[in-house]
Amino acid sequence: MKHLFISDVHLGAFKPHVNEEIEDDLCRLIDHCKEEKIHIHILGDLFDYWMEYPNSQPSVGKKALSILSSYNRVEPITYITGNHDNWTFGYFKELGFNVEEDFRNLTIEGKNFFLHHGDGMSEKRFELPRPFFHRVLRNRFFIKLYQFIFPPKLGLRIMKWFSDFNRKRSFEDPDPLNRWAEGMLMNHPVDVVICGHDHIPRMETFSFGTYINLGTFFKHRTVALYTNSQCKLVTWDGTAKAFKPFIDDKTAKE
């Protein structure tokens, strides 16, 4: 079976016409995956910002969620939440997603894949701790207190402002995740590491494994595609409804 890995779509982060273009391209990609029987794995930050309240969900990305939900009825999509969409308390599961808040191990044709967003994990053995503030944001007590103080509209507006600020911060240095991924491949029974988060698409091949950073869908339209026993970083052309080879010019940044 073919597999597709995508992250950092950040639906809702931009002006309406830009959001519409991103969402339309995403929907074309989902339809293509459904037609070609390609299994989808979302590795975080599909939205910007997703925060559920009891009986209240953000209104962003309704078209994409509808198509993704339809896909889930055929094959549940793996959804690893990132640092912009981790406040989910059941809605994604209701839509049929296979939700993971940390990381996911996946075996494809005998190859071991390690999937995560890239902002850190809770398990110390993987030596990529989440920043302190991100741990606070995921803390259940903090969430309950925040939602007790701020009603949904105001609470979402505040977190959206914070999300915009956080997303616009420079992620220009790929070295931290590069070093971590190389160590992960050397010290754990992993053949391929895939993540996103720092917004720089790239693929590094070592004698002991492969590291792929998905970059951003919102800007680069990059995804990883596993087919014919190979995993490659490619670019989605929504107009042509086709994948094109990714050309790494070493300057791709947010």
Tab-separated table of C-alpha atoms in Angstrom:
chain	number	residue	atom	x	y	z
A	1	MET	CA	0.000	0.000	0.000
A	2	LYS	CA	1.105	3.550	-0.692
A	3	HIS	CA	1.547	5.979	2.185
A	4	LEU	CA	1.561	9.773	2.330
A	5	PHE	CA	2.939	11.896	5.190
A	6	ILE	CA	1.984	15.541	5.622
A	7	SER	CA	2.410	18.224	8.299
A	8	ASP	CA	2.284	21.970	8.909
A	9	VAL	CA	-0.737	22.914	6.844
A	10	HIS	CA	-1.723	25.602	9.391
A	11	LEU	CA	-5.271	26.027	8.120
A	12	GLY	CA	-6.719	29.278	9.403
A	13	ALA	CA	-3.406	31.093	9.800
A	14	PHE	CA	-3.633	33.345	6.781
A	15	LYS	CA	-5.836	35.802	4.928
A	16	PRO	CA	-9.124	34.289	3.660
A	17	HIS	CA	-8.065	33.935	0.009
A	18	VAL	CA	-4.762	32.272	1.003
A	19	ASN	CA	-6.517	29.921	3.418
A	20	GLU	CA	-8.944	28.998	0.652
A	21	GLU	CA	-6.098	28.187	-1.767
A	22	ILE	CA	-4.342	26.016	0.814
A	23	GLU	CA	-7.549	24.203	1.755
A	24	ASP	CA	-8.523	23.617	-1.888
A	25	ASP	CA	-5.092	22.137	-2.643
A	26	LEU	CA	-5.352	19.959	0.447
A	27	CYS	CA	-8.806	18.729	-0.548
A	28	ARG	CA	-7.552	17.834	-4.027
A	29	LEU	CA	-4.715	15.905	-2.397
A	30	ILE	CA	-7.103	13.992	-0.123
A	31	ASP	CA	-9.359	13.109	-3.059
A	32	HIS	CA	-6.310	11.924	-4.995
A	33	CYS	CA	-5.210	9.732	-2.079
A	34	LYS	CA	-8.682	8.264	-1.841
A	35	GLU	CA	-8.777	7.465	-5.561
A	36	GLU	CA	-5.255	6.003	-5.572
A	37	LYS	CA	-5.683	4.146	-2.260
A	38	ILE	CA	-2.887	6.049	-0.536
A	39	HIS	CA	-2.952	5.893	3.246
A	40	ILE	CA	-2.622	9.343	4.869
A	41	HIS	CA	-0.596	10.194	7.975
A	42	ILE	CA	-0.919	13.728	9.399
A	43	LEU	CA	2.073	14.704	11.519
A	44	GLY	CA	0.743	17.759	13.300
A	45	ASP	CA	-0.227	21.400	12.824
A	46	LEU	CA	-3.021	20.725	10.383
A	47	PHE	CA	-4.713	23.729	11.974
A	48	ASP	CA	-3.665	27.064	13.401
A	49	TYR	CA	-5.029	27.135	16.110
A	50	TRP	CA	-7.231	24.177	17.116
A	51	MET	CA	-8.747	24.389	20.575
A	52	GLU	CA	-11.852	22.478	21.578
A	53	TYR	CA	-14.197	23.559	24.347
A	54	PRO	CA	-16.915	21.263	25.687
A	55	ASN	CA	-19.548	21.154	22.938
A	56	SER	CA	-17.658	23.760	20.914
A	57	GLN	CA	-15.112	23.370	18.126
A	58	PRO	CA	-13.300	25.922	15.955
A	59	SER	CA	-14.948	26.706	12.631
A	60	VAL	CA	-11.721	26.497	10.621
A	61	GLY	CA	-11.151	23.931	7.864
A	62	LYS	CA	-14.718	22.609	7.630
A	63	LYS	CA	-14.374	21.631	3.974
A	64	ALA	CA	-11.134	19.756	4.574
A	65	LEU	CA	-12.505	18.039	7.681
A	66	SER	CA	-15.549	16.883	5.753
A	67	ILE	CA	-13.407	15.277	3.052
A	68	LEU	CA	-10.984	13.827	5.613
A	69	SER	CA	-13.914	12.366	7.544
A	70	SER	CA	-15.177	10.743	4.342
A	71	TYR	CA	-11.712	9.272	3.785
A	72	ASN	CA	-11.687	7.943	7.360
A	73	ARG	CA	-14.686	5.765	6.575
A	74	VAL	CA	-12.479	3.904	4.087
A	75	GLU	CA	-9.185	3.933	6.015
A	76	PRO	CA	-8.677	5.795	9.334
A	77	ILE	CA	-6.043	8.517	9.034
A	78	THR	CA	-3.238	8.655	11.571
A	79	TYR	CA	-3.288	12.115	13.181
A	80	ILE	CA	-0.338	12.999	15.408
A	81	THR	CA	-1.129	16.333	17.001
A	82	GLY	CA	1.446	19.120	16.945
A	83	ASN	CA	2.009	22.251	19.004
A	84	HIS	CA	-0.738	24.160	17.144
A	85	ASP	CA	-3.502	21.548	17.273
A	86	ASN	CA	-3.074	19.527	20.449
A	87	TRP	CA	-6.176	20.780	22.297
A	88	THR	CA	-8.425	18.080	20.959
A	89	PHE	CA	-10.729	16.262	23.354
A	90	GLY	CA	-12.598	13.767	21.225
A	91	TYR	CA	-13.833	15.577	18.136
A	92	PHE	CA	-11.133	14.220	15.835
A	93	LYS	CA	-11.841	10.711	17.078
A	94	GLU	CA	-15.539	11.271	16.381
A	95	LEU	CA	-14.574	12.083	12.794
A	96	GLY	CA	-12.755	8.759	12.537
A	97	PHE	CA	-9.131	9.843	12.961
A	98	ASN	CA	-6.640	7.554	14.672
A	99	VAL	CA	-5.347	10.224	17.067
A	100	GLU	CA	-1.904	10.176	18.694
A	101	GLU	CA	-0.608	12.926	21.003
A	102	ASP	CA	3.052	11.915	21.035
A	103	PHE	CA	4.588	9.646	18.373
A	104	ARG	CA	3.733	6.616	16.324
A	105	ASN	CA	5.768	3.596	15.242
A	106	LEU	CA	4.861	2.194	11.855
A	107	THR	CA	6.159	-0.839	9.963
A	108	ILE	CA	5.905	-0.826	6.174
A	109	GLU	CA	7.309	-3.727	4.180
A	110	GLY	CA	9.698	-4.571	6.993
A	111	LYS	CA	10.944	-0.995	7.455
A	112	ASN	CA	10.485	0.705	10.825
A	113	PHE	CA	9.169	4.271	10.608
A	114	PHE	CA	9.180	6.705	13.532
A	115	LEU	CA	6.580	9.452	13.124
A	116	HIS	CA	6.144	12.561	15.260
A	117	HIS	CA	5.577	16.283	14.840
A	118	GLY	CA	9.004	17.515	15.890
A	119	ASP	CA	8.161	19.755	18.856
A	120	GLY	CA	9.222	17.136	21.387
A	121	MET	CA	7.886	14.053	23.115
A	122	SER	CA	7.005	12.973	26.617
A	123	GLU	CA	9.187	9.823	26.668
A	124	LYS	CA	12.658	10.662	27.994
A	125	ARG	CA	14.336	7.745	26.215
A	126	PHE	CA	13.952	9.548	22.879
A	127	GLU	CA	15.865	12.592	24.174
A	128	LEU	CA	13.653	15.240	22.562
A	129	PRO	CA	11.762	16.901	25.426
A	130	ARG	CA	9.035	19.400	24.719
A	131	PRO	CA	9.787	23.017	25.677
A	132	PHE	CA	8.464	23.892	29.128
A	133	PHE	CA	5.775	26.225	27.806
A	134	HIS	CA	4.461	23.554	25.436
A	135	ARG	CA	4.177	21.157	28.374
A	136	VAL	CA	2.184	23.789	30.260
A	137	LEU	CA	-0.193	24.243	27.324
A	138	ARG	CA	-0.862	20.513	27.236
A	139	ASN	CA	-1.411	20.258	30.989
A	140	ARG	CA	-5.020	19.270	31.759
A	141	PHE	CA	-5.211	21.484	34.842
A	142	PHE	CA	-4.058	24.518	32.858
A	143	ILE	CA	-6.580	23.772	30.114
A	144	LYS	CA	-9.475	23.496	32.567
A	145	LEU	CA	-8.447	26.725	34.269
A	146	TYR	CA	-8.038	28.527	30.949
A	147	GLN	CA	-11.435	27.422	29.693
A	148	PHE	CA	-13.044	28.305	33.025
A	149	ILE	CA	-11.687	31.866	32.794
A	150	PHE	CA	-12.173	32.515	29.078
A	151	PRO	CA	-15.364	31.731	27.126
A	152	PRO	CA	-14.908	29.975	23.762
A	153	LYS	CA	-14.793	33.002	21.450
A	154	LEU	CA	-12.408	35.008	23.605
A	155	GLY	CA	-10.326	31.982	24.546
A	156	LEU	CA	-9.887	30.952	20.933
A	157	ARG	CA	-9.029	34.526	19.920
A	158	ILE	CA	-6.289	34.709	22.546
A	159	MET	CA	-4.807	31.360	21.575
A	160	LYS	CA	-5.020	32.293	17.885
A	161	TRP	CA	-2.995	35.430	18.602
A	162	PHE	CA	-0.426	33.368	20.479
A	163	SER	CA	-0.371	30.789	17.691
A	164	ASP	CA	0.283	33.478	15.068
A	165	PHE	CA	3.130	34.846	17.175
A	166	ASN	CA	4.612	31.391	17.704
A	167	ARG	CA	4.318	30.368	14.044
A	168	LYS	CA	6.005	33.550	12.820
A	169	ARG	CA	9.016	33.005	15.026
A	170	SER	CA	12.069	31.984	13.046
A	171	PHE	CA	12.653	28.248	12.662
A	172	GLU	CA	15.640	28.873	10.419
A	173	ASP	CA	17.999	26.436	12.108
A	174	PRO	CA	17.513	22.816	11.000
A	175	ASP	CA	20.470	21.553	13.056
A	176	PRO	CA	18.628	20.610	16.286
A	177	LEU	CA	16.247	18.195	14.570
A	178	ASN	CA	18.975	17.027	12.194
A	179	ARG	CA	21.216	16.046	15.105
A	180	TRP	CA	18.348	14.446	16.974
A	181	ALA	CA	17.190	12.425	13.961
A	182	GLU	CA	20.700	11.152	13.259
A	183	GLY	CA	21.029	10.006	16.870
A	184	MET	CA	17.582	8.432	16.746
A	185	LEU	CA	18.506	6.403	13.676
A	186	MET	CA	21.823	5.327	15.197
A	187	ASN	CA	20.590	4.377	18.653
A	188	HIS	CA	17.122	2.926	18.072
A	189	PRO	CA	15.731	0.191	15.800
A	190	VAL	CA	14.415	2.747	13.320
A	191	ASP	CA	14.942	2.892	9.546
A	192	VAL	CA	13.099	6.120	8.707
A	193	VAL	CA	12.358	9.175	10.860
A	194	ILE	CA	9.707	11.592	9.589
A	195	CYS	CA	8.619	14.847	11.231
A	196	GLY	CA	7.910	18.505	10.476
A	197	HIS	CA	7.737	21.498	12.814
A	198	ASP	CA	10.754	23.586	11.786
A	199	HIS	CA	9.271	24.392	8.357
A	200	ILE	CA	12.364	23.449	6.319
A	201	PRO	CA	11.774	20.574	3.863
A	202	ARG	CA	14.732	18.231	3.505
A	203	MET	CA	15.771	14.616	3.218
A	204	GLU	CA	18.972	13.212	4.708
A	205	THR	CA	20.169	9.709	3.855
A	206	PHE	CA	22.681	7.934	6.086
A	207	SER	CA	24.165	4.461	5.855
A	208	PHE	CA	21.991	3.546	8.853
A	209	GLY	CA	18.697	5.190	7.884
A	210	THR	CA	16.774	8.108	6.408
A	211	TYR	CA	15.498	11.349	7.916
A	212	ILE	CA	12.736	13.349	6.230
A	213	ASN	CA	11.449	16.706	7.371
A	214	LEU	CA	8.174	17.481	5.652
A	215	GLY	CA	8.589	21.234	5.561
A	216	THR	CA	5.296	23.087	5.131
A	217	PHE	CA	2.266	22.301	3.051
A	218	PHE	CA	1.024	25.863	3.390
A	219	LYS	CA	4.072	27.230	1.522
A	220	HIS	CA	6.092	24.445	-0.079
A	221	ARG	CA	3.265	21.919	-0.699
A	222	THR	CA	5.805	19.252	0.279
A	223	VAL	CA	4.805	15.783	1.474
A	224	ALA	CA	6.563	12.442	1.788
A	225	LEU	CA	5.308	9.636	-0.423
A	226	TYR	CA	6.081	5.955	0.124
A	227	THR	CA	5.608	3.901	-3.019
A	228	ASN	CA	7.479	1.136	-4.843
A	229	SER	CA	9.399	0.362	-1.633
A	230	GLN	CA	10.840	3.890	-1.509
A	231	CYS	CA	10.046	6.971	0.543
A	232	LYS	CA	10.613	10.294	-1.206
A	233	LEU	CA	10.032	13.970	-0.475
A	234	VAL	CA	7.775	15.324	-3.219
A	235	THR	CA	5.726	18.411	-4.027
A	236	TRP	CA	1.981	18.330	-4.586
A	237	ASP	CA	0.720	20.193	-7.650
A	238	GLY	CA	-2.937	20.848	-6.929
A	239	THR	CA	-3.676	22.144	-10.423
A	240	ALA	CA	-2.201	19.131	-12.183
A	241	LYS	CA	-3.339	16.825	-9.357
A	242	ALA	CA	0.047	15.134	-9.383
A	243	PHE	CA	3.243	14.772	-7.381
A	244	LYS	CA	6.463	16.352	-8.623
A	245	PRO	CA	10.049	15.751	-7.461
A	246	PHE	CA	11.125	18.056	-4.657
A	247	ILE	CA	14.157	20.150	-5.557
A	248	ASP	CA	16.117	21.099	-2.446
A	249	ASP	CA	17.867	24.399	-3.080
A	250	LYS	CA	19.041	24.591	0.556
A	251	THR	CA	17.184	27.864	0.978
A	252	ALA	CA	13.643	26.659	1.615
A	253	LYS	CA	12.453	28.438	4.748
A	254	GLU	CA	9.212	29.826	6.066
